[in-house]
Coordinates of C-alpha atoms in Angstrom, one line a residue:
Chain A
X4 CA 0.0 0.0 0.0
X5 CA 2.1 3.0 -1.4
X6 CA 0.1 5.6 -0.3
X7 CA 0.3 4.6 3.6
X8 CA 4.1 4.8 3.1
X9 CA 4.0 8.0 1.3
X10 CA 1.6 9.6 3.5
X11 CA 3.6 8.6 6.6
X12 CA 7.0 9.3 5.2
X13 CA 5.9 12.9 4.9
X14 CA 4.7 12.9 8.0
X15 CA 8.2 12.1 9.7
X16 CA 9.2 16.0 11.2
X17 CA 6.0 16.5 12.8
X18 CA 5.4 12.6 14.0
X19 CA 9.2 11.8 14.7
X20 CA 10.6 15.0 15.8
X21 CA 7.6 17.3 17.2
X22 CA 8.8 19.9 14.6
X23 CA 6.5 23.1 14.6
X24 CA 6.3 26.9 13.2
X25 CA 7.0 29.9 15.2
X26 CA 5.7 32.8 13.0
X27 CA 7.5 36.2 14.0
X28 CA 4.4 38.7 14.2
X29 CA 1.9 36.9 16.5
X30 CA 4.6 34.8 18.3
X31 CA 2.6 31.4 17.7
X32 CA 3.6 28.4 17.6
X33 CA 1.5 25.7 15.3
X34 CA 1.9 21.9 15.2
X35 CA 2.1 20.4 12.2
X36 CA 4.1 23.3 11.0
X37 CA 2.0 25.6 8.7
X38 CA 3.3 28.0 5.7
X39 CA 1.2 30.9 6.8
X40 CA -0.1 32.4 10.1
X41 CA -3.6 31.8 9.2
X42 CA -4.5 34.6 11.5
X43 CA -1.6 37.4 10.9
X44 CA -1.2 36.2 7.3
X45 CA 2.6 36.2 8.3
X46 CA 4.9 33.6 6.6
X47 CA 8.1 34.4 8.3
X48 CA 8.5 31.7 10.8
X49 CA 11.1 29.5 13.0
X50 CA 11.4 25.6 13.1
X51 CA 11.3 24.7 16.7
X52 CA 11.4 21.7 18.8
X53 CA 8.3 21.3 20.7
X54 CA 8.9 20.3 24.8
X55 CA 8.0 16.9 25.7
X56 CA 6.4 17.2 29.0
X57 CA 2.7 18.5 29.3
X58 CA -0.5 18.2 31.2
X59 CA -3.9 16.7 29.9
X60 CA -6.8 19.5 29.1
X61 CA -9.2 16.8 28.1
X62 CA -9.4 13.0 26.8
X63 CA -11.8 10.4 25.8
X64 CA -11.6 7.0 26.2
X65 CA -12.1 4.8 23.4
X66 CA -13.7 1.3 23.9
X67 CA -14.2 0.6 20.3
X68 CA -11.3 0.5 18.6
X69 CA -10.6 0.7 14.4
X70 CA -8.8 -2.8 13.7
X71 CA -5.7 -1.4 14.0
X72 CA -5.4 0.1 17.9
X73 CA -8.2 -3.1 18.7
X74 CA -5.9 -5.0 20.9
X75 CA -5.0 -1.9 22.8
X76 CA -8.6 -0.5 23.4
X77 CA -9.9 0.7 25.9
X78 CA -7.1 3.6 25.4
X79 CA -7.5 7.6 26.3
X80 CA -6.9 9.8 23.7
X81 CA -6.0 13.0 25.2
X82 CA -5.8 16.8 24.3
X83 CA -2.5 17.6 26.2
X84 CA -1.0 21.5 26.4
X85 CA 2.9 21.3 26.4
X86 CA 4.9 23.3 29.0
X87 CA 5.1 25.8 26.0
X88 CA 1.5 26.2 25.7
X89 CA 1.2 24.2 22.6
X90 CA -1.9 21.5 22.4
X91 CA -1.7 18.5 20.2
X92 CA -3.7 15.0 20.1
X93 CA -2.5 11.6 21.0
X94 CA -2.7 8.7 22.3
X95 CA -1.9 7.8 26.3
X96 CA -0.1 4.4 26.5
X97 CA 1.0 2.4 29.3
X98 CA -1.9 4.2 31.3
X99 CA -4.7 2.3 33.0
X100 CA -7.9 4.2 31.5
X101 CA -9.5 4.8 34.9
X102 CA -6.4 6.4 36.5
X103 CA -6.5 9.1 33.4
X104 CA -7.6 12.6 35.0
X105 CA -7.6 16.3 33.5
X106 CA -4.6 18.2 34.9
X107 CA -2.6 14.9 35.1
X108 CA 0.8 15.4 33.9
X109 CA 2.2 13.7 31.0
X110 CA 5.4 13.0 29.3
X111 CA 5.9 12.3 25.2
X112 CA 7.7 8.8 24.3
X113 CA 8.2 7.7 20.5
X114 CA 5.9 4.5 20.1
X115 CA 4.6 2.3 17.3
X116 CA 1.1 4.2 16.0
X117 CA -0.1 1.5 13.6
X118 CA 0.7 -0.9 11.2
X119 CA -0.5 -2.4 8.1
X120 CA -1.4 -5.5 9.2
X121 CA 1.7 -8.1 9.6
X122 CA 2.8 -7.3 5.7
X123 CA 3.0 -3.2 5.6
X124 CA 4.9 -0.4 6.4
X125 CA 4.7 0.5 10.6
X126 CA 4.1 4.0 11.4
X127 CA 6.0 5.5 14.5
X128 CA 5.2 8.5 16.4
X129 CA 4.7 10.2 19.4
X130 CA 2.2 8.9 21.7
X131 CA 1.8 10.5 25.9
X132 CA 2.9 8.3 29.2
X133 CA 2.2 9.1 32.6
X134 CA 4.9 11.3 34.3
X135 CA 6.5 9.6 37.0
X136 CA 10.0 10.5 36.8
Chain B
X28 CA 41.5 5.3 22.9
X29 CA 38.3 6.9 22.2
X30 CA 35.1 6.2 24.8
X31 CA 31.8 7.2 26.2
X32 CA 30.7 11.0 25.8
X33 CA 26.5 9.8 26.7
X34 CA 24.7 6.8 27.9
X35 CA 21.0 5.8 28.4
X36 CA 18.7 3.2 28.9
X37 CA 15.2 2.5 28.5
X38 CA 13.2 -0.5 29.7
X39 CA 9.3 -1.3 29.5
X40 CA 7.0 -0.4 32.3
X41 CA 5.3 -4.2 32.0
X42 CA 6.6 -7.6 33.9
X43 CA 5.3 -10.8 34.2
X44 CA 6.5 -13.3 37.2
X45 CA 8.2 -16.7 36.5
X46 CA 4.6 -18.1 38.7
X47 CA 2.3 -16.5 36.2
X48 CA 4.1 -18.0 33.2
X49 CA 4.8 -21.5 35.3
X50 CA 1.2 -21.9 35.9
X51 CA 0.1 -21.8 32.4
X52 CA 2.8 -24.6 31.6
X53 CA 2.6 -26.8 34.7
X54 CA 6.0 -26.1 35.2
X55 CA 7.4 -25.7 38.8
X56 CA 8.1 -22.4 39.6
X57 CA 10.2 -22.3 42.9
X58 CA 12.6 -24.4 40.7
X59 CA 12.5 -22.3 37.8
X60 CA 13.5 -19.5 40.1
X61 CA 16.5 -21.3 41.7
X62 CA 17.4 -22.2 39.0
X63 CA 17.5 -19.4 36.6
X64 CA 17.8 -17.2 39.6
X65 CA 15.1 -15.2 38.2
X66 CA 12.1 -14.0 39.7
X67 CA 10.3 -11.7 36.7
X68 CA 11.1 -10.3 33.7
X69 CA 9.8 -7.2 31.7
X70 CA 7.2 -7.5 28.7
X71 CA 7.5 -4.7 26.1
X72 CA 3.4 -3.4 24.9
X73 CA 1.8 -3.9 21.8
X74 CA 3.0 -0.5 20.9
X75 CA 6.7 -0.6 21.9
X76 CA 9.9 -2.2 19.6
X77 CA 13.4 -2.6 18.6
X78 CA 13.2 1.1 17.3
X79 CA 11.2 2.4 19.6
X80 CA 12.9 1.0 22.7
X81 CA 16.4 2.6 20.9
X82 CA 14.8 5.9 20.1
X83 CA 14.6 6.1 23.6
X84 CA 17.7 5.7 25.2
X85 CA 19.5 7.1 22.4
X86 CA 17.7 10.5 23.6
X87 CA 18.9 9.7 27.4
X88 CA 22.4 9.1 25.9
X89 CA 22.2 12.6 24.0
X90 CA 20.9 14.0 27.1
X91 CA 23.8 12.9 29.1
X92 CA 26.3 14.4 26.2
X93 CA 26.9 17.7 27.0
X94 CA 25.3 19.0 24.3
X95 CA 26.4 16.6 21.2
X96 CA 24.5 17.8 17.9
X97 CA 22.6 15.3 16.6
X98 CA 24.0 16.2 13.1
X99 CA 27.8 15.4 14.2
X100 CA 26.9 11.8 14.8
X101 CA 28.7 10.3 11.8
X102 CA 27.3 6.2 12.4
X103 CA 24.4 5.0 14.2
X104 CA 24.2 1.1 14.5
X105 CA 21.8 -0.8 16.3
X106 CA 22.6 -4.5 17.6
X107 CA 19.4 -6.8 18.1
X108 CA 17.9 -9.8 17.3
X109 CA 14.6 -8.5 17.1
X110 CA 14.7 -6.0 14.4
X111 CA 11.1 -4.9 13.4
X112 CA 11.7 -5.6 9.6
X113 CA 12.7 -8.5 8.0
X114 CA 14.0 -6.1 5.1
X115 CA 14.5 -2.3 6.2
X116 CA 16.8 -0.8 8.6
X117 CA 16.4 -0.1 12.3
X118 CA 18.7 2.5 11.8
X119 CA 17.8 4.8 9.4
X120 CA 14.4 5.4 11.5
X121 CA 16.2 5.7 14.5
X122 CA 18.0 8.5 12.8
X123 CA 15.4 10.4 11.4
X124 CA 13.7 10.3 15.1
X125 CA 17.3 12.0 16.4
X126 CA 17.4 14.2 13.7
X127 CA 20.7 13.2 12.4
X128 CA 19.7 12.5 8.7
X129 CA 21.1 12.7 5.7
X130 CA 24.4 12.9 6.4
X131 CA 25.7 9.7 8.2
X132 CA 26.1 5.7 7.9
X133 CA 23.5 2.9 9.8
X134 CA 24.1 -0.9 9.9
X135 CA 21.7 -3.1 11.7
X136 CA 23.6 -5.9 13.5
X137 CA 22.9 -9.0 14.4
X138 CA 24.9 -11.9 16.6
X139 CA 22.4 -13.3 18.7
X140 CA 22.8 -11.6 22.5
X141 CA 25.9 -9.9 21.2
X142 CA 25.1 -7.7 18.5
X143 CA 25.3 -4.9 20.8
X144 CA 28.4 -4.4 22.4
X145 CA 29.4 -5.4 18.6
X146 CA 27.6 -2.0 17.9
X147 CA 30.1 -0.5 20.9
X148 CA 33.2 -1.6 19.3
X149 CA 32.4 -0.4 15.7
X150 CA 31.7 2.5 16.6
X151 CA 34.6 3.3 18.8
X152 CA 36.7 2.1 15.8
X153 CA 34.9 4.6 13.8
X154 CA 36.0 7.4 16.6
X155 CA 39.4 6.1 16.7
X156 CA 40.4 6.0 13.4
X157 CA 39.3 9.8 13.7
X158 CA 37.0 9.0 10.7
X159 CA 33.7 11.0 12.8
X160 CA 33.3 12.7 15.6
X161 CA 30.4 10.8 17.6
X162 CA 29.1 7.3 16.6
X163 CA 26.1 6.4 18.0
X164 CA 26.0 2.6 19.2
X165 CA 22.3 0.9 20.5
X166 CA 21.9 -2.5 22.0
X167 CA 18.0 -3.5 21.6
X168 CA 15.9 -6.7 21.5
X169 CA 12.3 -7.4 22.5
X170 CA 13.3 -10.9 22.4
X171 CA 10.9 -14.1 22.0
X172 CA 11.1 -17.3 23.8
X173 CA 8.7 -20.7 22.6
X174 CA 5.5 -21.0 25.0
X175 CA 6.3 -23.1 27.8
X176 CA 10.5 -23.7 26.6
X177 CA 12.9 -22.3 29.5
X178 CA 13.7 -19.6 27.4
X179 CA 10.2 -17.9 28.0
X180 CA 11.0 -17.4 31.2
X181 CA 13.9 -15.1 30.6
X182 CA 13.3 -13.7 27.2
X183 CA 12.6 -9.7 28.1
X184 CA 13.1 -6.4 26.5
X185 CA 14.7 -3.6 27.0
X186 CA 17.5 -1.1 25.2
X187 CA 20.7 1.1 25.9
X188 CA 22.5 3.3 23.8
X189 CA 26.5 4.8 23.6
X190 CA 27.7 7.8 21.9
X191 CA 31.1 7.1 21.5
X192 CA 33.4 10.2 20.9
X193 CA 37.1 11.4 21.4
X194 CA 36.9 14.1 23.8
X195 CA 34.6 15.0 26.8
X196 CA 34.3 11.5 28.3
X197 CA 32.8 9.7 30.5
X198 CA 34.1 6.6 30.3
X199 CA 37.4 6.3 28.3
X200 CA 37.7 2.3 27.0
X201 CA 41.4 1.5 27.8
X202 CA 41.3 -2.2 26.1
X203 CA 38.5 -4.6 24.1
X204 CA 39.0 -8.3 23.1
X205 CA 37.1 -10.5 20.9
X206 CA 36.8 -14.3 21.6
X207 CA 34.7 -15.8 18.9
X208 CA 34.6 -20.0 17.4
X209 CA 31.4 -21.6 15.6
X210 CA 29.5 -22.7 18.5
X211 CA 25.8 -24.6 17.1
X212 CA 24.2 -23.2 20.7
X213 CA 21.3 -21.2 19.8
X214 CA 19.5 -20.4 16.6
X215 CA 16.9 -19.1 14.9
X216 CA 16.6 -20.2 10.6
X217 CA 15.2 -17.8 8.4
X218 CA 11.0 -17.6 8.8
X219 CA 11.3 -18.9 12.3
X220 CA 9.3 -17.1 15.1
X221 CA 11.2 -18.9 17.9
X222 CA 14.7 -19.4 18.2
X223 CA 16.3 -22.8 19.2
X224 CA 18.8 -23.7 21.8
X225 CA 20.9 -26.6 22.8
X226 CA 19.6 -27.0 25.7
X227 CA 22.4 -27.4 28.7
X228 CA 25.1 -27.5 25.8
X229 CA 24.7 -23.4 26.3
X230 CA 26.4 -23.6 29.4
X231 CA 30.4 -24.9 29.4
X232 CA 31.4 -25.1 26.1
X233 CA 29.0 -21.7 25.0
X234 CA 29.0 -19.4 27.9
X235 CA 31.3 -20.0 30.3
X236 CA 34.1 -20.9 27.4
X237 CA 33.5 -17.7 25.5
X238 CA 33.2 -15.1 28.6
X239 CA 36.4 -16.7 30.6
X240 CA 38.5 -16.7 26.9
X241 CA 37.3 -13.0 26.6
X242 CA 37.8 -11.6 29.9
X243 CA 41.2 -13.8 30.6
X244 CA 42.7 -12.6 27.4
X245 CA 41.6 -9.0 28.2
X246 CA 43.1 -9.1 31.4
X247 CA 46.6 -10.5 30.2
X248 CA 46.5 -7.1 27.9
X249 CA 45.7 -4.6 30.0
X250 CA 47.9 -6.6 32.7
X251 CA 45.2 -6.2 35.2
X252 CA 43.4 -8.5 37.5
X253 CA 39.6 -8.7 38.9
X254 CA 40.5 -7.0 42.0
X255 CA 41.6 -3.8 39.5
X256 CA 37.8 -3.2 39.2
X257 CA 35.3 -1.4 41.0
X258 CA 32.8 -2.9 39.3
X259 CA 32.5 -5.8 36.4
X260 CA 29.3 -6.9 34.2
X261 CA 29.0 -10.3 32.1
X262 CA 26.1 -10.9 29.1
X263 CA 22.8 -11.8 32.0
X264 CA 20.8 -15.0 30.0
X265 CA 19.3 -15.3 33.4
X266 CA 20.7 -14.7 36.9
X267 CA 22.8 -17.9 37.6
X268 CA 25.5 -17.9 34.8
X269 CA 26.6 -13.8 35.3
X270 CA 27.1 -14.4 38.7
X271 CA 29.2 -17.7 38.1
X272 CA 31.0 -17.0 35.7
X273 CA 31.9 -13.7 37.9
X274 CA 33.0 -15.8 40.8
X275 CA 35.1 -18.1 39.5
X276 CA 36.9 -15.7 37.9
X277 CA 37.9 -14.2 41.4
X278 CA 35.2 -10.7 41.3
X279 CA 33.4 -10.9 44.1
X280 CA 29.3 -10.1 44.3
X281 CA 29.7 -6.8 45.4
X282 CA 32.2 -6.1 41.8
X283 CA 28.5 -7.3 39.7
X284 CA 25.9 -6.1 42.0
X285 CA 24.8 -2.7 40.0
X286 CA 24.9 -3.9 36.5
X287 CA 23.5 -7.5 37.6
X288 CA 19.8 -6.9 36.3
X289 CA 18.5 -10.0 35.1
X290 CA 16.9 -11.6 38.5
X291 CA 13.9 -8.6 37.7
X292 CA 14.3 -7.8 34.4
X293 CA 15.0 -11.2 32.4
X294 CA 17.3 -11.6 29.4
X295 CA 17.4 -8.4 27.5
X296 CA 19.6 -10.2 25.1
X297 CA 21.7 -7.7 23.0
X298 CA 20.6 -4.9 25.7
X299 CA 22.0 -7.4 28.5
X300 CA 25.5 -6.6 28.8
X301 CA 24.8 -2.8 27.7
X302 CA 22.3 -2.5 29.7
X303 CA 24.3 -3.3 32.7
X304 CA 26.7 -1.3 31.8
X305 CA 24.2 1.3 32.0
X306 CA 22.9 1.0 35.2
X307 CA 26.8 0.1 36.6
X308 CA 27.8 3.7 35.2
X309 CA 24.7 5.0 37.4
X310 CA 26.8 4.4 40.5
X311 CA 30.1 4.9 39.3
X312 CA 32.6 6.6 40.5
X313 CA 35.4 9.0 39.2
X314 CA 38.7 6.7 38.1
X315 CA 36.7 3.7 39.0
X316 CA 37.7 1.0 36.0
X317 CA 34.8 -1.0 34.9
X318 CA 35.1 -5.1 33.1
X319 CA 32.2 -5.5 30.7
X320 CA 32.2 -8.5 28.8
X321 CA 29.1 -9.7 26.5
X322 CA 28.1 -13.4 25.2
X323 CA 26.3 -14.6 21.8
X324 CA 25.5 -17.6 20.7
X325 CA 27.2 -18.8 17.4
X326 CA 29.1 -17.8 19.5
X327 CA 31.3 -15.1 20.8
X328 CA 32.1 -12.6 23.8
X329 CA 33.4 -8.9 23.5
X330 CA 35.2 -8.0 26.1
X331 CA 35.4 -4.2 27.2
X332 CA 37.8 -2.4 30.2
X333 CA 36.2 1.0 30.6
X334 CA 37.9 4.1 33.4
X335 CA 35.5 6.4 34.6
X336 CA 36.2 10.0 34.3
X337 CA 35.2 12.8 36.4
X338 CA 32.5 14.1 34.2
X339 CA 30.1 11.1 35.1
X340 CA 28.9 13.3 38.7
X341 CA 28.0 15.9 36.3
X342 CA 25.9 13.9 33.6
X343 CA 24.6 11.0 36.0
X344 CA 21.4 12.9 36.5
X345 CA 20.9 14.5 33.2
X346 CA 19.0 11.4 32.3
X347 CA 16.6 9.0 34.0
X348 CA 18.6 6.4 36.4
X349 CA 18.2 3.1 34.5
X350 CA 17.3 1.0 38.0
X351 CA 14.3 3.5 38.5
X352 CA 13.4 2.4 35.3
X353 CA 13.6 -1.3 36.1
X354 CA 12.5 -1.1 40.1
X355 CA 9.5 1.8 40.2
X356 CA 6.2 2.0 38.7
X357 CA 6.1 -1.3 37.0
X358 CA 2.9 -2.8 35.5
X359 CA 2.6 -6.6 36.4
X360 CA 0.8 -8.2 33.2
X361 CA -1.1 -12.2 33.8
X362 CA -0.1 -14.4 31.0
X363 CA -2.8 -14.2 28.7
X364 CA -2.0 -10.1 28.3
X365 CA 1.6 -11.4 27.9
X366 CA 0.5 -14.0 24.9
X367 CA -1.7 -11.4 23.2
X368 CA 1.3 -8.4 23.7
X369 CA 3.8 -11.0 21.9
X370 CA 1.9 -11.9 19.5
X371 CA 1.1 -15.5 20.4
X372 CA -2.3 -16.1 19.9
X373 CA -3.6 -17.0 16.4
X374 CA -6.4 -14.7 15.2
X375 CA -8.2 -13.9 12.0
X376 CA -6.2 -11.2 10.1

């Protein structure tokens, strides 16, 4: 399946490396990176690193799972706002689902996202643990 | 001779006990225990791999490095025997998550438990031979043992990664040796999901042959002997043979104690050795000298005589202790979890 691989390959600086824009005029940063400040028009911007630590804003827990995350479910997704104030979407692993709570903080760890089957191409990225250390 | 400038580790949060898996198979547990002195071992998730589990410490390595650009890395090679494809390098994902793309060389290696610290010494011949900068070595398996053979028992997961460099050190390697012959131990053919062992013809003539040739020989070239070390870590198939072989070389428990993991964390196979080392550099002090010595089956051991330089009480810390990974907030999993996270049970695709 070419366009799985395709589509993940370009992908790779948000998924792999939490590369973002910082635009110069409004001082925001947006993840995945964009080519224009959709509010200041601005297309100056910075590459930056986004920080990997953050604390959950909201989350749902999903019991029925698309065939590929089945054997994980039930899993949290969670809205998570980063110690710079960025929010992005992912999964929680290695996270009981009844011990996930808004406010809880979390910490970014690269993990397998899916995979086609036994036969395709597996997609890495960044998924969110629970901070203990 | 060129050494460590960062090192990290990272283990999965999941165990199972040798009584959950004994239970399933009938087996008895208090002897597997004795005899494997072995008491758990870690499970990696459905979600966690080879690449993963090296992505990881890899990033505890660069956070230990004082700063080492990503970009200056010249080599990144990964030891394992659990590489997630059959055809398409560990590596080159491992170095795209580091951000040290385009310019630089990955192998994958494999030697059964020692692809590795066979990773370590490439990549400090790399440094040495002033051809890079940094070279990035990883030791990583998620390793698979047959339902209800011994080897389930021990087979565990977990990673640690090296960036080996010239200046800035941590830990400076004074001396290696290699001790390899063609030993029919342990195997896995081609489109096998299990390897295969020899049962206790893994012990004499595999282990203990190949990790006393390695570390004797070592010794007679550095013209040291075990009381020289503060500290000393063999390859960990399970509990029993690190700490004899240890022994009857003349290092004493208190020589393998930090870097002797597997009784709670199983055979990490490549990571074992490395892994060790890890956790032993955790403790170390400045000017202590350090005896690592790996095992594979096929078979060989690479021996390694590391000294400890000041720098390791500032960079200890930098990164998260690899015994708090292995000892605090671990997960136990019953063995039906266990089957389904490796993969074990038939389903319809």
């Amino acid at each position: 399946m070419t366009m799985f691989s395709s589509k993940n390959w370009r992908e790779y600086p948000h998924r792999y490396r939490l590369e973002a824009s910082k635009f110069k005029k409004s001082g925001k940063t947006y993840f995945p990176k964009r080519q224009i400040d959709p509010v200041t028009g601005d297309t100056e911007q910075e590459m930056v690193i986004l920080p990997e630590t953050g604390k959950v804003v909201t989350y749902t827990v999903i019991q029925i799972a698309p065939p590929q995350w089945g054997d994980q479910s039930p899993y949290a997704l969670a809205i998570v706002e980063l110690t710079d104030g960025t929010r992005l979407m992912a999964q929680m692993t290695d996270c009981d689902t009844t011990k996930v709570k808004i406010g809880m903080e979390v910490r970014i760890e690269f993990r397998k996202v899916q995979a086609e089957a036994d036969h395709g191409v597996i997609s890495y990225g960044y998924k969110f643990v629970p901070k203990w250390y | 001779m060129a050494g460590i400038v960062g090192y990290g580790a990272h283990l999965p949060r999941h165990r199972i006990k040798v009584e959950e898996i004994a239970k399933v198979w009938g087996a008895d547990a208090p002897s597997y225990k004795k005899g494997l002195m072995l008491r758990e071992k870690s499970v990696p998730p459905p979600d966690m791999d080879t690449i993963t589990l090296s992505v990881e410490a890899a990033k505890n390595a660069l956070r230990r490095s004082g700063g080492v650009d990503p970009k200056d890395i010249g080599a990144i090679y990964i030891g394992s025997e659990s590489h997630p494809y059959a055809v398409k390098p560990s590596g080159t994902t491992v170095a795209e998550a580091l951000g040290a793309t385009p310019d630089i060389h990955c192998a994958d290696f494999e030697f059964a438990c020692k692809a590795g610290s066979e990773a370590m010494f490439v990549a400090l011949s790399h440094v040495d031979a002033k051809a890079m900068p940094y070279a990035l070595a990883i030791a990583a398996d998620t390793s698979q043992g047959a339902p209800s053979d011994a080897l389930e028992f021990s087979a565990a997961a977990g990673a640690a990664a090296f960036i080996m460099g010239s200046k800035n050190l941590i830990a400076d390697c004074l001396f290696t040796h290699s001790y390899m012959t063609d030993m029919p131990d342990f195997w896995r053919r081609e489109h096998q999901f299990y390897p295969q062992h020899g049962g206790r013809f893994t012990g004499e003539e595999a282990y203990f042959a190949h990790t006393k040739g390695a570390t004797s020989a070592i010794l007679k070239k550095a013209g040291m002997k075990p009381s020289d070390f503060a500290y000393a870590i063999f390859h960990q198939p399970n509990g029993k043979f690190p700490q004899r072989v240890a022994l009857e070389q003349g290092f004493t428990q208190e020589q393998i104690d930090p870097g002797w993991l597997a009784p709670t964390l199983g055979n990490t196979y490549s990571g074992a050795s490395p892994v060790g080392l890890s956790a032993t550099l955790d403790v170390a002090k400045p000017g202590d000298m350090i005896l690592m010595c790996s095992y594979g089956s096929g078979a060989g051991s690479d021996a390694f005589v590391w000294k400890v330089t000041d720098r390791i009480d500032e960079v200890r810390d930098l990164a998260v202790r690899t015994k708090k990974l292995l000892e605090e907030n671990v997960i136990y999993v019953d063995y039906g979890t266990y089957a389904k996270y490796r993969h074990k049970i038939k389903k319809n695709a």
